[in-house]
Short mmCIF file of N, CA and C in Angstrom, two decimals:
data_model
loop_
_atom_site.label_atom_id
_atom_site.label_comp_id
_atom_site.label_asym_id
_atom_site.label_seq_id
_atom_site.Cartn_x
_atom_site.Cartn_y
_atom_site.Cartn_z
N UNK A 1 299.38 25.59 293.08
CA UNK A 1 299.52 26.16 291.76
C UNK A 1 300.68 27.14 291.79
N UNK A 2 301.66 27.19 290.87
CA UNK A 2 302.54 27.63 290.71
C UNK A 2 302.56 29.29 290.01
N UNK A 3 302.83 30.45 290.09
CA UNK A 3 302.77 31.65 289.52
C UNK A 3 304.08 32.12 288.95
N UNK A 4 304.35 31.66 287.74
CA UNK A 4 306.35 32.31 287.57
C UNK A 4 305.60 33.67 287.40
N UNK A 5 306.61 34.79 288.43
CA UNK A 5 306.55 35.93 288.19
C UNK A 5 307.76 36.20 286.53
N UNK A 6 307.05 37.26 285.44
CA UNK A 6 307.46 38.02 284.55
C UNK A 6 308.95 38.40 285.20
N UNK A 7 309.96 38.51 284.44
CA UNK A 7 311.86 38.24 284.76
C UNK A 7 311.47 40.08 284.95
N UNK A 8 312.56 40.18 285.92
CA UNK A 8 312.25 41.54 286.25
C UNK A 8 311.42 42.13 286.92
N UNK A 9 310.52 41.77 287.53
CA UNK A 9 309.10 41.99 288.07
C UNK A 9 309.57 41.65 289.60
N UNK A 10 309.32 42.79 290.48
CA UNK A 10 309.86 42.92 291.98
C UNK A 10 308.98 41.67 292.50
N UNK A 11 308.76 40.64 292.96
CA UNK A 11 308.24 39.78 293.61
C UNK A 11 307.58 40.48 294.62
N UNK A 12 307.48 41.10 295.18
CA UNK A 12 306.46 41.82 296.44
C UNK A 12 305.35 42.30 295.44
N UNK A 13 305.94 42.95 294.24
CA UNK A 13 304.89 43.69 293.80
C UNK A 13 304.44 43.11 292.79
N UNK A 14 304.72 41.70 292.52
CA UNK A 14 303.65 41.02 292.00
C UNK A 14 302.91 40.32 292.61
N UNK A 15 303.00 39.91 293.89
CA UNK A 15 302.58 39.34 294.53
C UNK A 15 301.14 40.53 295.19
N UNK A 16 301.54 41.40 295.38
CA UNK A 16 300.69 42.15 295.43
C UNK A 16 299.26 42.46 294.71
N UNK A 17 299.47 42.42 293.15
CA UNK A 17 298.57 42.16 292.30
C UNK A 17 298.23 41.05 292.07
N UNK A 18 298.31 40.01 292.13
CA UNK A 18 297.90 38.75 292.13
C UNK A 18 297.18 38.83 293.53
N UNK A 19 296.98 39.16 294.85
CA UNK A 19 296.26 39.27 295.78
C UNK A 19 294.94 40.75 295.48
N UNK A 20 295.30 41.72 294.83
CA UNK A 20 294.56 42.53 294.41
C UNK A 20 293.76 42.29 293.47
N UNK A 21 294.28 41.26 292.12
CA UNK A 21 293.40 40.73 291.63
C UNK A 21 292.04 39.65 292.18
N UNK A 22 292.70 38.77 292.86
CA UNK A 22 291.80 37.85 293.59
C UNK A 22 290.98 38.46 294.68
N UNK A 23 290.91 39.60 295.35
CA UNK A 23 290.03 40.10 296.04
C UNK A 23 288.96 41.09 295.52
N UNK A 24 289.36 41.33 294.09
CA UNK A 24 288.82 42.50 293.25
C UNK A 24 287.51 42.49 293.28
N UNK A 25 286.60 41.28 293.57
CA UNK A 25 285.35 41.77 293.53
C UNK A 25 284.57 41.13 295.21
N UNK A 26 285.50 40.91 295.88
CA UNK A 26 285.30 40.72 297.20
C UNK A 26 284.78 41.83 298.32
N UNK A 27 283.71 42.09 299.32
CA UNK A 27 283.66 42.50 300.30
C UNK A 27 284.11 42.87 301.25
N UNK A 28 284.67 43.75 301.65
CA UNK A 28 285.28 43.88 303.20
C UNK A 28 286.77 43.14 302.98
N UNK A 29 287.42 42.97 301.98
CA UNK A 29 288.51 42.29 301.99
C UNK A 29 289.53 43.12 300.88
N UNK A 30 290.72 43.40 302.23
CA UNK A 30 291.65 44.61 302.48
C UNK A 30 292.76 44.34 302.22
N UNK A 31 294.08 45.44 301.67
CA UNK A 31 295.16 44.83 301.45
C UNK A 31 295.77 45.78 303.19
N UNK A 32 296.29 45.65 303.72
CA UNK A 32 296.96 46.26 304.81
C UNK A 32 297.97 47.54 304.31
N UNK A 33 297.91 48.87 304.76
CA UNK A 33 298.83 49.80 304.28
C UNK A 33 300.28 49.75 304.47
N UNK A 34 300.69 49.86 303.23
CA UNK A 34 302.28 49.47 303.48
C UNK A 34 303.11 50.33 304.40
N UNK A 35 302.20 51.85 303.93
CA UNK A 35 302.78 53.03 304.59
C UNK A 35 302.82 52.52 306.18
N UNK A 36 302.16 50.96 306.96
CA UNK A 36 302.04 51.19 308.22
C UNK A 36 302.42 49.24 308.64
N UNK A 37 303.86 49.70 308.43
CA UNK A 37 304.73 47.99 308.33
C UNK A 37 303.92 47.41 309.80
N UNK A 38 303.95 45.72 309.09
CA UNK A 38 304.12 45.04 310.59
C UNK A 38 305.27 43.77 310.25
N UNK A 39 305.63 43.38 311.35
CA UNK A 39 306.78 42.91 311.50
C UNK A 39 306.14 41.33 311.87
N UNK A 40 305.43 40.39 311.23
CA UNK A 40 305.27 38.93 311.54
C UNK A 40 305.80 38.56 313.05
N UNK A 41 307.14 38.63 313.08
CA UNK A 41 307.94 38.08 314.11
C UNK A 41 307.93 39.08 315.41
N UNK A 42 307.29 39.78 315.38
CA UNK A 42 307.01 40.50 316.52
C UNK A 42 305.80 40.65 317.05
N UNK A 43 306.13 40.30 318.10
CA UNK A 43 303.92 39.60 318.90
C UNK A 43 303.41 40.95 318.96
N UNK A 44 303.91 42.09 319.37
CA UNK A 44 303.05 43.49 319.67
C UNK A 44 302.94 43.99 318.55
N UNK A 45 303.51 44.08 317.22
CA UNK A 45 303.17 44.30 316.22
C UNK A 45 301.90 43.43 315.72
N UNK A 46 302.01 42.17 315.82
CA UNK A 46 300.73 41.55 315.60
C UNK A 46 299.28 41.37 316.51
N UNK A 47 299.64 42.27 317.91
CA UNK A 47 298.58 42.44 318.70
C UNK A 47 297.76 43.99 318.21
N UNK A 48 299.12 44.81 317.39
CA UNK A 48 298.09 46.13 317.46
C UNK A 48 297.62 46.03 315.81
N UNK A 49 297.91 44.76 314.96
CA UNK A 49 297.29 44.68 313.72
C UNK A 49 295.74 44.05 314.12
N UNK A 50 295.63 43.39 315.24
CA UNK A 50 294.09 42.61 315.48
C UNK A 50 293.91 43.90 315.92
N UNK A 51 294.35 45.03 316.87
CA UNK A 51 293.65 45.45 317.76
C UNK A 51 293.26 47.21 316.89
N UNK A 52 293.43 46.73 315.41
CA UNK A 52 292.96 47.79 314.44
C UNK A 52 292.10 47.58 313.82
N UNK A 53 291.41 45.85 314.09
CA UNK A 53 290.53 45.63 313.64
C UNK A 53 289.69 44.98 314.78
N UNK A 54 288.81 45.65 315.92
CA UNK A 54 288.58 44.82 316.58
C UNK A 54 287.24 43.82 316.49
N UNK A 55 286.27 44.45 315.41
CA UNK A 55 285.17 43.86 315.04
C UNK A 55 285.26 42.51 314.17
N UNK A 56 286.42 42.35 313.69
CA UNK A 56 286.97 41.67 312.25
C UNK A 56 288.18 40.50 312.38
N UNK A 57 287.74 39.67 311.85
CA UNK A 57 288.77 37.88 311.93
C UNK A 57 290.02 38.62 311.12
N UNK A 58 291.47 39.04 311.72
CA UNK A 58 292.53 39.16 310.73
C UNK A 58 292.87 37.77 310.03
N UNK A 59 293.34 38.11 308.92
CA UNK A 59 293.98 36.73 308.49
C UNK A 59 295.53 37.04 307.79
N UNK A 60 296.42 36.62 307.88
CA UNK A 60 297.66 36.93 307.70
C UNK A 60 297.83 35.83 305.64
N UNK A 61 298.01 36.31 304.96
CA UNK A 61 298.73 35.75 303.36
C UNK A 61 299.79 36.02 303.30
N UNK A 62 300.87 34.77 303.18
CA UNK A 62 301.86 34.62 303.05
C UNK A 62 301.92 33.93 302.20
N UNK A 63 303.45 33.69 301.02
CA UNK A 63 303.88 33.05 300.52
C UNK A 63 304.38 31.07 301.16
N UNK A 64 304.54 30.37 300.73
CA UNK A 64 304.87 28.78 301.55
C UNK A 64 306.44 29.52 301.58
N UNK A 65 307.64 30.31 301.03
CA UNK A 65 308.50 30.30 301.21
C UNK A 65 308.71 31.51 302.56
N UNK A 66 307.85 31.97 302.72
CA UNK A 66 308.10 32.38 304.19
C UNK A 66 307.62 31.18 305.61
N UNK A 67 306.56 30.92 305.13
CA UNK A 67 306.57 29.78 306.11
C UNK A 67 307.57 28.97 306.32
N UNK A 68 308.46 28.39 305.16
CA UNK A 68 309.40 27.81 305.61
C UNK A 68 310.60 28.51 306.18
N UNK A 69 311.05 29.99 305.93
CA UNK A 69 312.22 30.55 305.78
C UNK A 69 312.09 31.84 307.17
N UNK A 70 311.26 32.19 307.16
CA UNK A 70 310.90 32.89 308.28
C UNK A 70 310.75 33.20 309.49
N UNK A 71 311.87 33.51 310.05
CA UNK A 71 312.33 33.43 311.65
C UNK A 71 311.20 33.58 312.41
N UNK A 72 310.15 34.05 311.88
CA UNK A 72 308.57 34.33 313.11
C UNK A 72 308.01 32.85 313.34
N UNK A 73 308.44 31.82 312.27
CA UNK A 73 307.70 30.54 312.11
C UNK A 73 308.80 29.55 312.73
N UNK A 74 309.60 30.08 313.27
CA UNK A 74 311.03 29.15 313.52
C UNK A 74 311.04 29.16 315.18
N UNK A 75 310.30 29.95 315.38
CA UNK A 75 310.25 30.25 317.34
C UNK A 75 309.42 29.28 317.96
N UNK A 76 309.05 29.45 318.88
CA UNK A 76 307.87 28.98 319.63
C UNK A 76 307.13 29.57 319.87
N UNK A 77 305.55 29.00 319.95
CA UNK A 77 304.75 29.60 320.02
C UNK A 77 303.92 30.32 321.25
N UNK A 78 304.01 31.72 321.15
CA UNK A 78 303.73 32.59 322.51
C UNK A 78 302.55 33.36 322.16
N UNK A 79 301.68 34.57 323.06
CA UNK A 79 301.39 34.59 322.90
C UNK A 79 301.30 36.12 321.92
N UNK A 80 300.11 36.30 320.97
CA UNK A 80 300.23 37.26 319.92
C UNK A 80 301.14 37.24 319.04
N UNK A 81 301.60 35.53 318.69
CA UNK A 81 302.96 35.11 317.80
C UNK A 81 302.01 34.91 316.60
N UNK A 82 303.05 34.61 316.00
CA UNK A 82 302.39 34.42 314.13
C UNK A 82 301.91 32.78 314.23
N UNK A 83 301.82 32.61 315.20
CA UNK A 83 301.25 30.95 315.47
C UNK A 83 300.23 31.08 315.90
N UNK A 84 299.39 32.20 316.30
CA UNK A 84 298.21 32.22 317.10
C UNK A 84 297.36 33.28 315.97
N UNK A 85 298.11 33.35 314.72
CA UNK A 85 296.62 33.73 313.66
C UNK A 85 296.58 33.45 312.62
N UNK A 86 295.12 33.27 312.15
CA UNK A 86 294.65 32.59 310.94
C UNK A 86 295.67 33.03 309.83
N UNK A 87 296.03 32.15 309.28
CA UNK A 87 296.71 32.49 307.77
C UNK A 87 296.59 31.44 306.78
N UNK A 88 296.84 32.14 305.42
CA UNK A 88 296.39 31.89 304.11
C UNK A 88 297.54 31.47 303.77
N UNK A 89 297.69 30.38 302.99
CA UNK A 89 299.51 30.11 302.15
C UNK A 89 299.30 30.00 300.74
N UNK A 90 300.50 30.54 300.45
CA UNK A 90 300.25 31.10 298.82
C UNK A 90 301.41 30.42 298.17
N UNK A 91 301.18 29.52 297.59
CA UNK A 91 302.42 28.62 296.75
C UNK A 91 302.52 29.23 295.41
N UNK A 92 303.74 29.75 295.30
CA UNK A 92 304.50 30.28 294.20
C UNK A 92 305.47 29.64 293.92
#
């Protein structure tokens, strides 16, 4: 399903509300603080995002145009890579 973002409308930050909307009446289901970046393409960045949740399945939401465009998805797969966790794809 397709979402045209409103002309003018920062794409992160609609994308943002469209994930805030869809979790709005969900449980235990978190947006990650921006104030505390992680970097996809970097395995220790994505070892200390599991290892902030250690009770809890992370799951990574992405857009399909990062999957395709996205140097973390273009490597090989090692370990604590963006290949070794669950993720959601979001076609816009």
């Amino acid at each position: 399903m397709n979402f045209p973002g409103p002309k003018g409308l920062n794409p992160h930050l609609f994308r943002k509300n469209i994930i805030n909307i869809s979790i709005a009446d969900e449980l235990n289901v978190y947006l990650y603080p921006e104030d505390l970046p992680i970097n996809i393409a970097n395995p220790n960045d994505l070892k200390i995002l599991r290892n902030n949740f250690p009770f809890s399945q992370v799951y990574i939401v992405v857009g399909n145009d990062v999957i395709l465009n996205a140097s973390a998805y273009q490597r090989n797969k090692a370990k604590n890579s963006i290949h070794t966790s669950k993720a959601v794809s979001l076609r816009f």
